[in-house]
mmCIF file of C-alpha atoms and ligand atoms in Angstrom:
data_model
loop_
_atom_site.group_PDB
_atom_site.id
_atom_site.type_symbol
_atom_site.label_atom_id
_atom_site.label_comp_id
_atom_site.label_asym_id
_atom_site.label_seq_id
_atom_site.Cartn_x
_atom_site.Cartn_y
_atom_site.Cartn_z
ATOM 1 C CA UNK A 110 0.000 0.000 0.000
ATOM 2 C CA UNK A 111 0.987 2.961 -0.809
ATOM 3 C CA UNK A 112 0.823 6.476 1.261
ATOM 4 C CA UNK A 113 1.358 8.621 -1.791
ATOM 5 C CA UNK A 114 -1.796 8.316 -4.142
ATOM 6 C CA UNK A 115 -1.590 8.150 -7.629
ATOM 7 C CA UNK A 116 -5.165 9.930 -9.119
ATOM 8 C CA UNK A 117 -5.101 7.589 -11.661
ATOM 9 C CA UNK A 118 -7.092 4.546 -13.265
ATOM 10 C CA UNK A 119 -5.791 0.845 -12.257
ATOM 11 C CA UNK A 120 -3.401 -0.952 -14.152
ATOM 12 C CA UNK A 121 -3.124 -4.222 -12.810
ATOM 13 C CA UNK A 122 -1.346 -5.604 -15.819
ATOM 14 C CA UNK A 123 1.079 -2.793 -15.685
ATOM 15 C CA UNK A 124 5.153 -4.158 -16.230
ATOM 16 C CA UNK A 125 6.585 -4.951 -13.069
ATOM 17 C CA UNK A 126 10.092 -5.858 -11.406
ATOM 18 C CA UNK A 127 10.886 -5.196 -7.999
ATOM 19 C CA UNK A 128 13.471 -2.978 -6.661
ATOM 20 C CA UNK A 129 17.222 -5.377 -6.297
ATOM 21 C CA UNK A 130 18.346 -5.185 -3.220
ATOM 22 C CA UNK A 131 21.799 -3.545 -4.435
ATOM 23 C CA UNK A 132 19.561 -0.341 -5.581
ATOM 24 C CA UNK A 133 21.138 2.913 -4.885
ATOM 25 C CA UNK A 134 18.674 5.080 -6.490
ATOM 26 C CA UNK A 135 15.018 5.468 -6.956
ATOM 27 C CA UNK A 136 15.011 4.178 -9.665
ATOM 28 C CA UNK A 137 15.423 0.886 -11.027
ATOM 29 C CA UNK A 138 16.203 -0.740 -14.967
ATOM 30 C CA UNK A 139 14.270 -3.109 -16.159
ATOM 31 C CA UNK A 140 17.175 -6.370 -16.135
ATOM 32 C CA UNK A 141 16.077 -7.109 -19.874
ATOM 33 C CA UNK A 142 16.740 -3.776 -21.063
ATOM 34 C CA UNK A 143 17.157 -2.768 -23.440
ATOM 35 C CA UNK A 144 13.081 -3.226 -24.737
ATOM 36 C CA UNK A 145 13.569 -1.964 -27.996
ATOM 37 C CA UNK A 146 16.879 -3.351 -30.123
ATOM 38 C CA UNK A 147 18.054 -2.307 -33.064
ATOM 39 C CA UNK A 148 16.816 -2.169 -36.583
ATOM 40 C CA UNK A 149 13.200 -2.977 -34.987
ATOM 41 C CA UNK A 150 11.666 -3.125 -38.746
ATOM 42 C CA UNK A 151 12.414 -2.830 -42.078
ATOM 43 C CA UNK A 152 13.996 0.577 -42.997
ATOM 44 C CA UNK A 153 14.097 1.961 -39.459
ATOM 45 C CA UNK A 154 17.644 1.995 -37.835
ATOM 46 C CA UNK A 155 16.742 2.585 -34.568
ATOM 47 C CA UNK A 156 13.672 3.504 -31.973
ATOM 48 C CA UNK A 157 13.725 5.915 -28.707
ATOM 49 C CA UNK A 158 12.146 8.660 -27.119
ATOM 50 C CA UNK A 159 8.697 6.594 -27.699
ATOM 51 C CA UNK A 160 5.611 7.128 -25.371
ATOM 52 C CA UNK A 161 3.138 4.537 -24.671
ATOM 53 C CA UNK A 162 -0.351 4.132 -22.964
ATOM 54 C CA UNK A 163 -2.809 1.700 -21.808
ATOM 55 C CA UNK A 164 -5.285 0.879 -24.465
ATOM 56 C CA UNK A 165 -8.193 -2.010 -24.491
ATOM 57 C CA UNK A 166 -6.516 -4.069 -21.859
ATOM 58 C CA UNK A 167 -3.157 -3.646 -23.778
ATOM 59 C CA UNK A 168 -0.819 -0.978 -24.568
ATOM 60 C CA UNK A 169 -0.429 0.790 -27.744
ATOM 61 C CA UNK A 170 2.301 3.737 -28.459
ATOM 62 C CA UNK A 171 3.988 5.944 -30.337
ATOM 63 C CA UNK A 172 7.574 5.485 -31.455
ATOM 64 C CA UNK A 173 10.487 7.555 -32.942
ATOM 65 C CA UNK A 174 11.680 5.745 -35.914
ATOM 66 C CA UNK A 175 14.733 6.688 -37.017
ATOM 67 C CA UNK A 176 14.733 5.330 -41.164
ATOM 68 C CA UNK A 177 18.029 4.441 -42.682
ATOM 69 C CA UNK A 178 17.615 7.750 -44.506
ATOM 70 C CA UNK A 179 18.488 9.392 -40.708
ATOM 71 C CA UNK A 180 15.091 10.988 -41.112
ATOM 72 C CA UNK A 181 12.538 10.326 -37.883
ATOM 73 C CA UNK A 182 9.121 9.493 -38.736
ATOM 74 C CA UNK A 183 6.416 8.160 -35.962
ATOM 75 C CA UNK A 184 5.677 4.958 -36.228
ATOM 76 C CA UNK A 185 2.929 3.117 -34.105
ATOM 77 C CA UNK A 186 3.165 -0.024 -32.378
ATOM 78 C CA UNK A 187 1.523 -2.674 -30.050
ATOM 79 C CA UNK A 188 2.316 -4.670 -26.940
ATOM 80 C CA UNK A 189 0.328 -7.256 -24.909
ATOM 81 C CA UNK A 190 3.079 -6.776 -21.839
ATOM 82 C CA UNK A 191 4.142 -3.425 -22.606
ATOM 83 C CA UNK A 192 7.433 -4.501 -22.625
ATOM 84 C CA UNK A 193 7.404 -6.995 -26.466
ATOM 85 C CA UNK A 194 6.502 -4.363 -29.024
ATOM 86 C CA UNK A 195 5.245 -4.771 -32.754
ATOM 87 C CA UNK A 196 5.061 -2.094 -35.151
ATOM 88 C CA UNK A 197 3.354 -1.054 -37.948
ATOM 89 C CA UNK A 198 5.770 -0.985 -41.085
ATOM 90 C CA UNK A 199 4.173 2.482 -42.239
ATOM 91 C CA UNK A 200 4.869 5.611 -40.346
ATOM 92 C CA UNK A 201 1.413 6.955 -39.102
ATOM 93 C CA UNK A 202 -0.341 9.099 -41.811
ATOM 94 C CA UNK A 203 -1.467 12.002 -40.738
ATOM 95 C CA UNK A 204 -4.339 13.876 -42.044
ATOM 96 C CA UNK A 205 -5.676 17.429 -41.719
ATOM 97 C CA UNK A 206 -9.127 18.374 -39.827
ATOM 98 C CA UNK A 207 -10.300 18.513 -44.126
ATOM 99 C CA UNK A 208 -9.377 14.578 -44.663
ATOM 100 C CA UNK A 209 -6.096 15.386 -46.363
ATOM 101 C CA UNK A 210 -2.864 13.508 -46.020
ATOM 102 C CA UNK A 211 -0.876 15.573 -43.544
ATOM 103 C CA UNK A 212 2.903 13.912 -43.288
ATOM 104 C CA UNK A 213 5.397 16.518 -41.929
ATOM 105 C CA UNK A 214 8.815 16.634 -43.510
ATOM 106 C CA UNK A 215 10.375 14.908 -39.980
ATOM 107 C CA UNK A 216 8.609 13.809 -36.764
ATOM 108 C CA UNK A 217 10.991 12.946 -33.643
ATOM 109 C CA UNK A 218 10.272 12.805 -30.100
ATOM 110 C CA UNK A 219 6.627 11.891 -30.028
ATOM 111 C CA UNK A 220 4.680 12.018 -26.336
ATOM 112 C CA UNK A 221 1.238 10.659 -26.023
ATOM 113 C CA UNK A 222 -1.022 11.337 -23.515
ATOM 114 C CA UNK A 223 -4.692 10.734 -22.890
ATOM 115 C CA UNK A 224 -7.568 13.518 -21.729
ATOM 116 C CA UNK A 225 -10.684 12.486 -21.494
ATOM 117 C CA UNK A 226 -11.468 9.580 -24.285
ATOM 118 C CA UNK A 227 -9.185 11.324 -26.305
ATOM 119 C CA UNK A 228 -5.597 10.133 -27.492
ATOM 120 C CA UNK A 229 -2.910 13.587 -28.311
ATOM 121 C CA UNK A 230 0.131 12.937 -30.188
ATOM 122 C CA UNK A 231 2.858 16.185 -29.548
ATOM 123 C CA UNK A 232 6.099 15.685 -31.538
ATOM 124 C CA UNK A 233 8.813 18.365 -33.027
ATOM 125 C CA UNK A 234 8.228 18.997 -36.615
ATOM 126 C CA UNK A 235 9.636 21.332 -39.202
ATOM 127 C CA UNK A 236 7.727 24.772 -38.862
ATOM 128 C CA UNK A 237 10.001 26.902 -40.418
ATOM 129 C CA UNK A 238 12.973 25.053 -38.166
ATOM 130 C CA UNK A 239 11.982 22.905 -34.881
ATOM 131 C CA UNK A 240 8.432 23.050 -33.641
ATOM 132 C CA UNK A 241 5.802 21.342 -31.675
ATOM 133 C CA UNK A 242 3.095 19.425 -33.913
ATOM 134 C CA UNK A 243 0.092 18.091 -32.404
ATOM 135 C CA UNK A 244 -2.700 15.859 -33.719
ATOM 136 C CA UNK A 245 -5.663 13.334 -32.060
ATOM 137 C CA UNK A 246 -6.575 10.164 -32.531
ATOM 138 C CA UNK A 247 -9.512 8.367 -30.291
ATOM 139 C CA UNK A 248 -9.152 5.038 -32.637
ATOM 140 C CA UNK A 249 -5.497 4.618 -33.429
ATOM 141 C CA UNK A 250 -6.557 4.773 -36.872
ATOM 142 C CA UNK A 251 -7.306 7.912 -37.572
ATOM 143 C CA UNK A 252 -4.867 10.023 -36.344
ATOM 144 C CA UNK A 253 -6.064 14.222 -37.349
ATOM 145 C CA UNK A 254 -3.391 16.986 -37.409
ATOM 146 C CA UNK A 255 -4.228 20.041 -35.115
ATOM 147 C CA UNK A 256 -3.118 23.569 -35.484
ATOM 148 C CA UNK A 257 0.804 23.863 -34.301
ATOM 149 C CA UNK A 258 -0.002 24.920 -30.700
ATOM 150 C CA UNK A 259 3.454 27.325 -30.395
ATOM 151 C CA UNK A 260 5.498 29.432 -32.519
ATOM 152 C CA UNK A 261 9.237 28.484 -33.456
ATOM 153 C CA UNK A 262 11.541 27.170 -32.329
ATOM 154 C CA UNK A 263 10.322 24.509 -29.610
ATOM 155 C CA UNK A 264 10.544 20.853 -28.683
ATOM 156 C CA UNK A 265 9.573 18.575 -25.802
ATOM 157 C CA UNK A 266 6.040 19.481 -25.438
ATOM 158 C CA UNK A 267 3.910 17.786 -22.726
ATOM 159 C CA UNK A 268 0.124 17.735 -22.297
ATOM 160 C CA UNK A 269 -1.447 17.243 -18.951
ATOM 161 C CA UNK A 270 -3.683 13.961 -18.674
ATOM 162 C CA UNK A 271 -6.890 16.338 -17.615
ATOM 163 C CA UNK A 272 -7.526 19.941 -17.314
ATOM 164 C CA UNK A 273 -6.826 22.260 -14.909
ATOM 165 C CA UNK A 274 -9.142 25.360 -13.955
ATOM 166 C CA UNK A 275 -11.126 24.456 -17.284
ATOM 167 C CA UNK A 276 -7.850 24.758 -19.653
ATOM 168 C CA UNK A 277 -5.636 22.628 -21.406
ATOM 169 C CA UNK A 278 -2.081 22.671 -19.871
ATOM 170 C CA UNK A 279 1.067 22.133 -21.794
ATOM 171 C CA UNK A 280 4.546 22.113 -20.938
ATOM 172 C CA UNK A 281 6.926 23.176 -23.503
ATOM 173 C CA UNK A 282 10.670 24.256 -23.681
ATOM 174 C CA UNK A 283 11.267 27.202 -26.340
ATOM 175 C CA UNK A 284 14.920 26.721 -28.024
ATOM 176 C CA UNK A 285 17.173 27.188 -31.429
ATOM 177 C CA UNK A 286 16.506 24.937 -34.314
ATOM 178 C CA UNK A 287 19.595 23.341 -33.654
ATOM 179 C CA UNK A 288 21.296 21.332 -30.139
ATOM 180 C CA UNK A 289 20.298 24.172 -28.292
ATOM 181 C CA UNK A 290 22.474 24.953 -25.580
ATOM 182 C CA UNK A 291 20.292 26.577 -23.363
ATOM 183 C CA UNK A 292 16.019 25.550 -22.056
ATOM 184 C CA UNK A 293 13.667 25.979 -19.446
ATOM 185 C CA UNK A 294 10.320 24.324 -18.797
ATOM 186 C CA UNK A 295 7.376 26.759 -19.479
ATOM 187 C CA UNK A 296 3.415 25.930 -18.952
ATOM 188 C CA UNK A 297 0.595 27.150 -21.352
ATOM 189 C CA UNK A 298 -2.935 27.009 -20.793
ATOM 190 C CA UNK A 299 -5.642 26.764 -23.603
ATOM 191 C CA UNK A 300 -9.299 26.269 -23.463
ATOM 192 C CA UNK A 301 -9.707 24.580 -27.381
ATOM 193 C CA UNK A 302 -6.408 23.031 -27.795
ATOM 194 C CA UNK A 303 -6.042 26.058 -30.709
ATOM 195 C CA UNK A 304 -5.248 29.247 -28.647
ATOM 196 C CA UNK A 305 -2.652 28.855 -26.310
ATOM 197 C CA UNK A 306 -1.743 31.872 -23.709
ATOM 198 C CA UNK A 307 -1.053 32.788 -20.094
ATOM 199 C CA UNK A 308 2.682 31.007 -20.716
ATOM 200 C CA UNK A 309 4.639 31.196 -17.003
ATOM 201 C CA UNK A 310 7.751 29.437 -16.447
ATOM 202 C CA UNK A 311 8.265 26.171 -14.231
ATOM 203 C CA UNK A 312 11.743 25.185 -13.976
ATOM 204 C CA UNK A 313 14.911 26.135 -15.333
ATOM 205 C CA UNK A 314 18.127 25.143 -15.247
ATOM 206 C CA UNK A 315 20.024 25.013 -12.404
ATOM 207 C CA UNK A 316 23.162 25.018 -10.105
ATOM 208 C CA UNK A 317 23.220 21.391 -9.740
ATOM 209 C CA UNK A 318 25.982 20.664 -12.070
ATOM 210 C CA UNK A 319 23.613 17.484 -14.096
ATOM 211 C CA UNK A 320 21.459 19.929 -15.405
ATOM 212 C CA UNK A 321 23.152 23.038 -15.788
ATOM 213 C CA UNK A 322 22.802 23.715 -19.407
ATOM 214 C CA UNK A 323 18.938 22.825 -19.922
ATOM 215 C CA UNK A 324 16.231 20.841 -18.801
ATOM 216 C CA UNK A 325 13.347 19.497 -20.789
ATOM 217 C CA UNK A 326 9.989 18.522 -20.273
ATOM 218 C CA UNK A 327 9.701 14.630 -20.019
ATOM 219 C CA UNK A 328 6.739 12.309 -19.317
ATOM 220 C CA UNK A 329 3.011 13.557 -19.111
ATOM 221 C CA UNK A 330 2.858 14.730 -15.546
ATOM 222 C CA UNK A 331 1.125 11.953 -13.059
ATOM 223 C CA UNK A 332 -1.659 13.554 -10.991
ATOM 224 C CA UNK A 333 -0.549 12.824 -7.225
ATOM 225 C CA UNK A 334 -1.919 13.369 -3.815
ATOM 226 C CA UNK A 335 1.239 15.544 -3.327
ATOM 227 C CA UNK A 336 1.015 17.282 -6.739
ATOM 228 C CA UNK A 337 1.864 16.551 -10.373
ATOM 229 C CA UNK A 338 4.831 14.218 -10.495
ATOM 230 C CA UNK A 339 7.391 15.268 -13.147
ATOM 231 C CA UNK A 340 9.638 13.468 -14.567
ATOM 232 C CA UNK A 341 12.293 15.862 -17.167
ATOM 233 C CA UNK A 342 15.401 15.238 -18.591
ATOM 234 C CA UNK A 343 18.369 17.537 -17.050
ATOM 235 C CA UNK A 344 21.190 18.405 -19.322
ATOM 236 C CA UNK A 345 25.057 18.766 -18.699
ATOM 237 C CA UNK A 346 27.987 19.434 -21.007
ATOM 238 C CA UNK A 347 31.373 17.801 -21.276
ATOM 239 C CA UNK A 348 34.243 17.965 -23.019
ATOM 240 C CA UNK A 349 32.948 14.978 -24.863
ATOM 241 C CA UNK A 350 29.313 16.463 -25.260
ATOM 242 C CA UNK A 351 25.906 16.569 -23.310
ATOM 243 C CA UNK A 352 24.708 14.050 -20.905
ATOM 244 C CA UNK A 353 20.871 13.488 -20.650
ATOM 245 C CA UNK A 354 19.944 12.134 -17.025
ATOM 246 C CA UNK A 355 16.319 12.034 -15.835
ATOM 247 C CA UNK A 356 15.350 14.800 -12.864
ATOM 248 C CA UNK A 357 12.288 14.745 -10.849
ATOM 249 C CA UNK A 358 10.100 17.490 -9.968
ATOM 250 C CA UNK A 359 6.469 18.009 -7.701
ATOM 251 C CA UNK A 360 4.272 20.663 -9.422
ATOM 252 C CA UNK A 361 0.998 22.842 -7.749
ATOM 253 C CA UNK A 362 -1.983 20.747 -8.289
ATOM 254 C CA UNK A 363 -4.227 24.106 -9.164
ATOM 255 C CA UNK A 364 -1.459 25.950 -10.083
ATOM 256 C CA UNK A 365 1.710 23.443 -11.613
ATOM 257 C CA UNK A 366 3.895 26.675 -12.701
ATOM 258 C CA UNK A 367 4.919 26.738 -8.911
ATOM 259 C CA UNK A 368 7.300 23.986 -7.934
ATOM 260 C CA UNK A 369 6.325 22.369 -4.719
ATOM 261 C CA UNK A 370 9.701 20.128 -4.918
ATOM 262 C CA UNK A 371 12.715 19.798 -7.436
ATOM 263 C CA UNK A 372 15.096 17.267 -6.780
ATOM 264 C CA UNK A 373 18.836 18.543 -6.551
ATOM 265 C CA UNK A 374 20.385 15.015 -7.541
ATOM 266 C CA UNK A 375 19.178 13.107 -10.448
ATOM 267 C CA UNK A 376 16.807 10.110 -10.419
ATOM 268 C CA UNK A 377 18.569 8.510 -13.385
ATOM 269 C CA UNK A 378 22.132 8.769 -14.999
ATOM 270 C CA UNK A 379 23.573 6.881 -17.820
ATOM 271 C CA UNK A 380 25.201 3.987 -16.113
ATOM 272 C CA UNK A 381 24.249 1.262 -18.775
ATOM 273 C CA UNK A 382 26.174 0.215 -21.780
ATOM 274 C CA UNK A 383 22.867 1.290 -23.803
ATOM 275 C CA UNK A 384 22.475 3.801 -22.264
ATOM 276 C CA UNK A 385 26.365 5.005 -22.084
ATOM 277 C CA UNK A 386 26.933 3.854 -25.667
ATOM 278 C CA UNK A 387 25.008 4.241 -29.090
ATOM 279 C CA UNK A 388 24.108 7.019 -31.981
ATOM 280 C CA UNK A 389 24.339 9.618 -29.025
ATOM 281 C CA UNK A 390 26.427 8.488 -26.140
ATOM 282 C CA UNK A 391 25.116 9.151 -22.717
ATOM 283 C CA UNK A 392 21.274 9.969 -22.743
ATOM 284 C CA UNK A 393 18.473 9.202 -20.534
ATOM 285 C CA UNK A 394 15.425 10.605 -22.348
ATOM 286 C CA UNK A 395 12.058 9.927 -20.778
ATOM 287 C CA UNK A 396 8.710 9.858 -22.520
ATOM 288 C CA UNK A 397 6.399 8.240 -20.748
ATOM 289 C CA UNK A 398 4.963 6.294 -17.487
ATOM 290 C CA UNK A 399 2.448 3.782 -17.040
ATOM 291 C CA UNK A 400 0.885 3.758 -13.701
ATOM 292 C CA UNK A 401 -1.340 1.813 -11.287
ATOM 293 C CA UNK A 402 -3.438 3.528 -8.626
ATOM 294 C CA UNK A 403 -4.016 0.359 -6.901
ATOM 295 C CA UNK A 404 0.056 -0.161 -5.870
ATOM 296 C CA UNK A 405 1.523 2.717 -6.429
ATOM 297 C CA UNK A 406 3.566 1.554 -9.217
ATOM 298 C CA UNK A 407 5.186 3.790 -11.725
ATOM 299 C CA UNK A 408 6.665 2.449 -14.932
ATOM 300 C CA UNK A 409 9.054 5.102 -17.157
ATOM 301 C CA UNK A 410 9.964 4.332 -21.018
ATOM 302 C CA UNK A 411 13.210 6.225 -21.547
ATOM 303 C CA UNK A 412 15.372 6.907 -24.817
ATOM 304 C CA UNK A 413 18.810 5.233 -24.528
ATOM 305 C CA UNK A 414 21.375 7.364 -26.285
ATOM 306 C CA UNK A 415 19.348 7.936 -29.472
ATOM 307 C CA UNK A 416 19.058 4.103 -29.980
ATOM 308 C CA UNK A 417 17.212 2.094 -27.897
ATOM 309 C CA UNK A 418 14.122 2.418 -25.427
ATOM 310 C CA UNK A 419 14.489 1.211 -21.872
ATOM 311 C CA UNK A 420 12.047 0.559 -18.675
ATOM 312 C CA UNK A 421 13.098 1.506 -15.325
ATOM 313 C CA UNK A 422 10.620 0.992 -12.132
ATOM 314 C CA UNK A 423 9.615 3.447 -8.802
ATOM 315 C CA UNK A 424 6.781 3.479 -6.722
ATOM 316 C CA UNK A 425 4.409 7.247 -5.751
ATOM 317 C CA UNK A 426 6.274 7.141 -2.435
ATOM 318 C CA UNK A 427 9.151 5.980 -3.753
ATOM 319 C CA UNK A 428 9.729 8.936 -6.066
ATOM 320 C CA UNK A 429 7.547 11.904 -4.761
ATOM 321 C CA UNK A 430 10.051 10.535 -0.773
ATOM 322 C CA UNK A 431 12.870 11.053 -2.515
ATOM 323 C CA UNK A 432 12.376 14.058 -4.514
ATOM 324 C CA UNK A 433 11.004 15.830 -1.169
ATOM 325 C CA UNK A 434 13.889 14.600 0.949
ATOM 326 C CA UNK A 435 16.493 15.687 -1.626
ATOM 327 C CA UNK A 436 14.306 19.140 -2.479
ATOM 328 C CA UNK A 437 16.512 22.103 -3.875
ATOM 329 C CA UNK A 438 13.856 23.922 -5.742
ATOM 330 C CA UNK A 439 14.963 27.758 -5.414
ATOM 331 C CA UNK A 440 12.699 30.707 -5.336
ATOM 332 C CA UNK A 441 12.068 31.154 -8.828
ATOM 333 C CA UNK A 442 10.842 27.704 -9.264
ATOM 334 C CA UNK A 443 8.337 28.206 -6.563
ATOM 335 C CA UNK A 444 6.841 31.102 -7.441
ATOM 336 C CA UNK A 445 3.936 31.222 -10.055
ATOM 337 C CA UNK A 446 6.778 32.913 -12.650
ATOM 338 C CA UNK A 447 7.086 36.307 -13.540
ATOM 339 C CA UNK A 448 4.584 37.689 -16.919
HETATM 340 C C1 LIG B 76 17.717 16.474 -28.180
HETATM 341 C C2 LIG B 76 16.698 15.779 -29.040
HETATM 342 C C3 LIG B 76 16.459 14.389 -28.533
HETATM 343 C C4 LIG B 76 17.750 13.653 -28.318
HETATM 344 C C5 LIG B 76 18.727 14.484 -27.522
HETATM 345 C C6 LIG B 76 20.064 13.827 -27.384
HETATM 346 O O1 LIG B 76 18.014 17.761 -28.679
HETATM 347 O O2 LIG B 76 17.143 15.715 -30.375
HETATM 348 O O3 LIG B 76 15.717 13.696 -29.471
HETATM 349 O O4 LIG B 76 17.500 12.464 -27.597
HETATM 350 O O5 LIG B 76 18.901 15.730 -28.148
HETATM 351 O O6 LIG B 76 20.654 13.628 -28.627
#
């Protein structure tokens, strides 16, 4: 039992391992990571930075493809266990609210996240250089483009699983079109999933050395007794380039631009060989959870450095403990964010 509630749906069949005992952290790999292997289907290299979500007893997702070309595309794919995918051999074909074949010129970094009955699909797309695209599906069949919700250049857009206040919330992190060395997390709020406004900031980077070039929104945020759980990637640089680790943050439930907790260590470093090795050495990207009200239980797909997808475990109390008992958020991330 858990003293941390997840306000969520139950998910008995959710992937499970328990914690080893030789554990430092809170959390835990999957032991048969990596999920996802190389050249998962014809003409795609390599899948990451893939979300997935419970669908008709199963799990369905979205994954970045990465085609031989080097061009990303999203592709969809299945799972009875949510950890053995298949995938469709087509990247999903978009169409426009008119019926019209919609495919944008490159799609990476999809996140998928459920409100109401209704599936969204955010991604970065060309829009005159990096941007957020956006569509909805409620079949997984057809999936219909929406307007792009921000202006260029962005990436790593997140939509909350419900409505806050009667809006829409996003998180989003405004860049370059390029590796953009700098990026903080900022919330907007929309009533039609068209307008988007009232943009405050949530976290940026900070003085903790693992994410002191940028952080970037992550995983849908999980709706918690304690607040919205967040799970980000925080960004360093090296001599030998960035390094992606996974950081942990405990948003307002009314209000998430004000940062209840921020944990100053990270949850998740590259430690793995496929995680430390691959198309882009050292990254931990994550892009989704699964979650079960019933136990507590928290499962997070992650990117492994550009190449492979990997599972890692917590638990509510677990995570939201740890975050709280290693809490470092500073003023700015607490307050509401100046306009
Ligand atoms: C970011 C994005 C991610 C990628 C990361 C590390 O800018 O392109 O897709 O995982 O860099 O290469």
């Amino acid at each position: 039992m858990s003293n941390v509630k997840l306000l969520c749906d139950s998910l008995p069949n959710i992937p499970w391992q328990e914690r080893p005992a030789n554990c430092a952290g809170p959390l835990w790999r999957y032991t048969e990571n990596p999920i996802i292997g190389r050249d998962p289907l014809p003409g795609v290299a390599r899948i990451f930075n893939s979300a997935v979500v419970p669908y008709q007893g199963a799990f369905i997702g979205v994954f970045r493809g990465e085609q031989r070309d080097g061009i990303p595309y999203i592709y969809l794919g299945r799972s009875a266990d949510g950890i053995h995918w298949d995938f469709d051999p087509e990247k999903i074909a978009f169409v426009d609210d008119a019926g019209q074949p919609f495919m944008p010129r490159y799609a990476y970094d999809p996140r998928l996240v459920r409100v109401g009955d209704t599936y969204y699909i955010m991604w970065c797309q060309d829009f005159y250089g990096a941007s957020i695209g956006l569509a909805k599906t409620s079949d997984f069949k057809t999936f219909t483009r929406l307007e792009n919700p921000f202006i260029p250049f962005n990436r790593n857009a997140v939509l909350f699983p419900r409505k806050v206040g009667g809006m829409y919330l996003m998180l989003s992190r405004p860049s370059d079109s390029g590796h953009t060395p700098f990026g903080d997390v900022f919330l907007s709020q929309s009533p039609d999933l068209t307008f988007w406004g009232r943009h405050r900031h949530v976290i940026g980077k900070s003085d903790n050395w693992w994410e002191n070039v940028k952080v970037g929104g992550g995983a849908a945020p999980i709706e918690t007794s304690e607040g919205w759980l967040l799970f980000y990637h925080g960004v360093t640089g090296t001599c030998n380039g960035y390094v992606y680790s996974i950081g942990g943050a405990i948003l307002d439930r009314e209000q998430p631009s004000k940062v209840l907790w921020r944990c100053k260590e990270f949850l998740l470093t590259p430690e793995q060989w496929y995680e430390e090795r691959g198309f882009v050495p050292n990254v931990c990207f994550p892009c989704a959870t699964l979650q079960d009200a019933d136990t507590g239980r928290i499962a997070i797909y992650y990117g492994c450095a550009d190449s492979y997808v990997g599972l890692a475990f917590t638990t509510a109390d677990e995570a939201v403990g740890y975050i709280k008992a290693h809490d470092g958020a500073g003023k700015a991330d607490r307050e509401e964010g100046v306009r």
